[in-house]
């Protein structure tokens, strides 16, 4: 199971990186420190997803680097296709969310899959795309069109919530 984890860390930015944007320098240092590493009580950190909070930076005596406390989240490129949802499911155009039509003895209940809710899912596939920069090919160099390249996620998971106990955590908590 993969989860989006929020962490807090103090990041050291060496002086030779002061000319760069602070967010870029922090993201690079955090990925060096945490990406593809196992973190205790978290698991394998795939990559940095977002920096949610930056505090003031400090320079300590005897160290020319800045130290910035940050909150960060990891990994958000997870796709759950419609056929892998709890069935029967439908898309509610008015609410712009998927709905599981859960059947009970008392009748059907609509359980909404709201955006941003925590879920439990099973990984059924993964894909890694090498997003390293490459030089232009000879045909691209001759072309004068200014097309922006399609941005792909370097690592993506395909998941499923079509089994008992999977789906929104709020569906399975006892009240």
XYZ file of N, CA, C and O in Angstrom, residues 7 30-40 42-47 74:
76
model
N 5.662 15.123 6.408
C 6.794 15.076 7.329
C 7.272 16.500 7.596
O 6.960 17.414 6.854
N 15.943 17.599 -0.251
C 15.043 16.604 0.322
C 15.000 15.323 -0.509
O 14.977 14.226 0.026
N 14.994 15.459 -1.828
C 15.018 14.264 -2.675
C 16.334 13.506 -2.526
O 16.336 12.279 -2.517
N 17.442 14.226 -2.377
C 18.732 13.553 -2.138
C 18.677 12.752 -0.833
O 19.188 11.651 -0.739
N 18.044 13.352 0.173
C 18.025 12.747 1.498
C 17.001 11.615 1.623
O 17.279 10.611 2.270
N 15.814 11.756 0.998
C 14.716 10.845 1.281
C 14.248 9.975 0.121
O 13.716 8.895 0.356
N 14.397 10.421 -1.115
C 13.859 9.650 -2.241
C 14.567 8.304 -2.360
O 15.789 8.207 -2.230
N 13.759 7.270 -2.576
C 14.252 5.891 -2.710
C 14.959 5.395 -1.457
O 15.833 4.542 -1.525
N 14.554 5.937 -0.318
C 15.100 5.497 0.968
C 13.948 4.997 1.836
O 12.819 5.454 1.722
N 14.236 4.065 2.731
C 13.234 3.573 3.669
C 13.312 4.411 4.939
O 14.380 4.562 5.533
N 12.176 4.962 5.333
C 12.083 5.796 6.530
C 11.309 5.011 7.589
O 10.243 4.452 7.305
N 11.841 4.982 8.797
C 11.242 4.239 9.906
C 9.797 4.676 10.133
O 9.502 5.872 10.162
N 7.401 4.746 8.203
C 6.785 5.333 7.017
C 6.832 4.334 5.867
O 5.831 4.021 5.260
N 8.015 3.812 5.582
C 8.199 2.904 4.454
C 9.126 3.538 3.432
O 9.901 4.439 3.747
N 9.014 3.073 2.207
C 9.862 3.572 1.128
C 9.332 4.904 0.642
O 8.175 5.016 0.245
N 10.172 5.926 0.678
C 9.806 7.230 0.130
C 10.153 7.219 -1.357
O 11.301 6.966 -1.721
N 9.165 7.458 -2.197
C 9.377 7.429 -3.637
C 9.998 8.747 -4.096
O 11.066 8.766 -4.682
N 9.310 9.853 -3.878
C 9.824 11.158 -4.269
C 9.029 12.242 -3.545
O 7.953 11.985 -3.015
N 4.922 13.432 0.210
C 5.553 12.579 -0.780
C 4.527 11.873 -1.640
O 3.568 11.308 -1.130
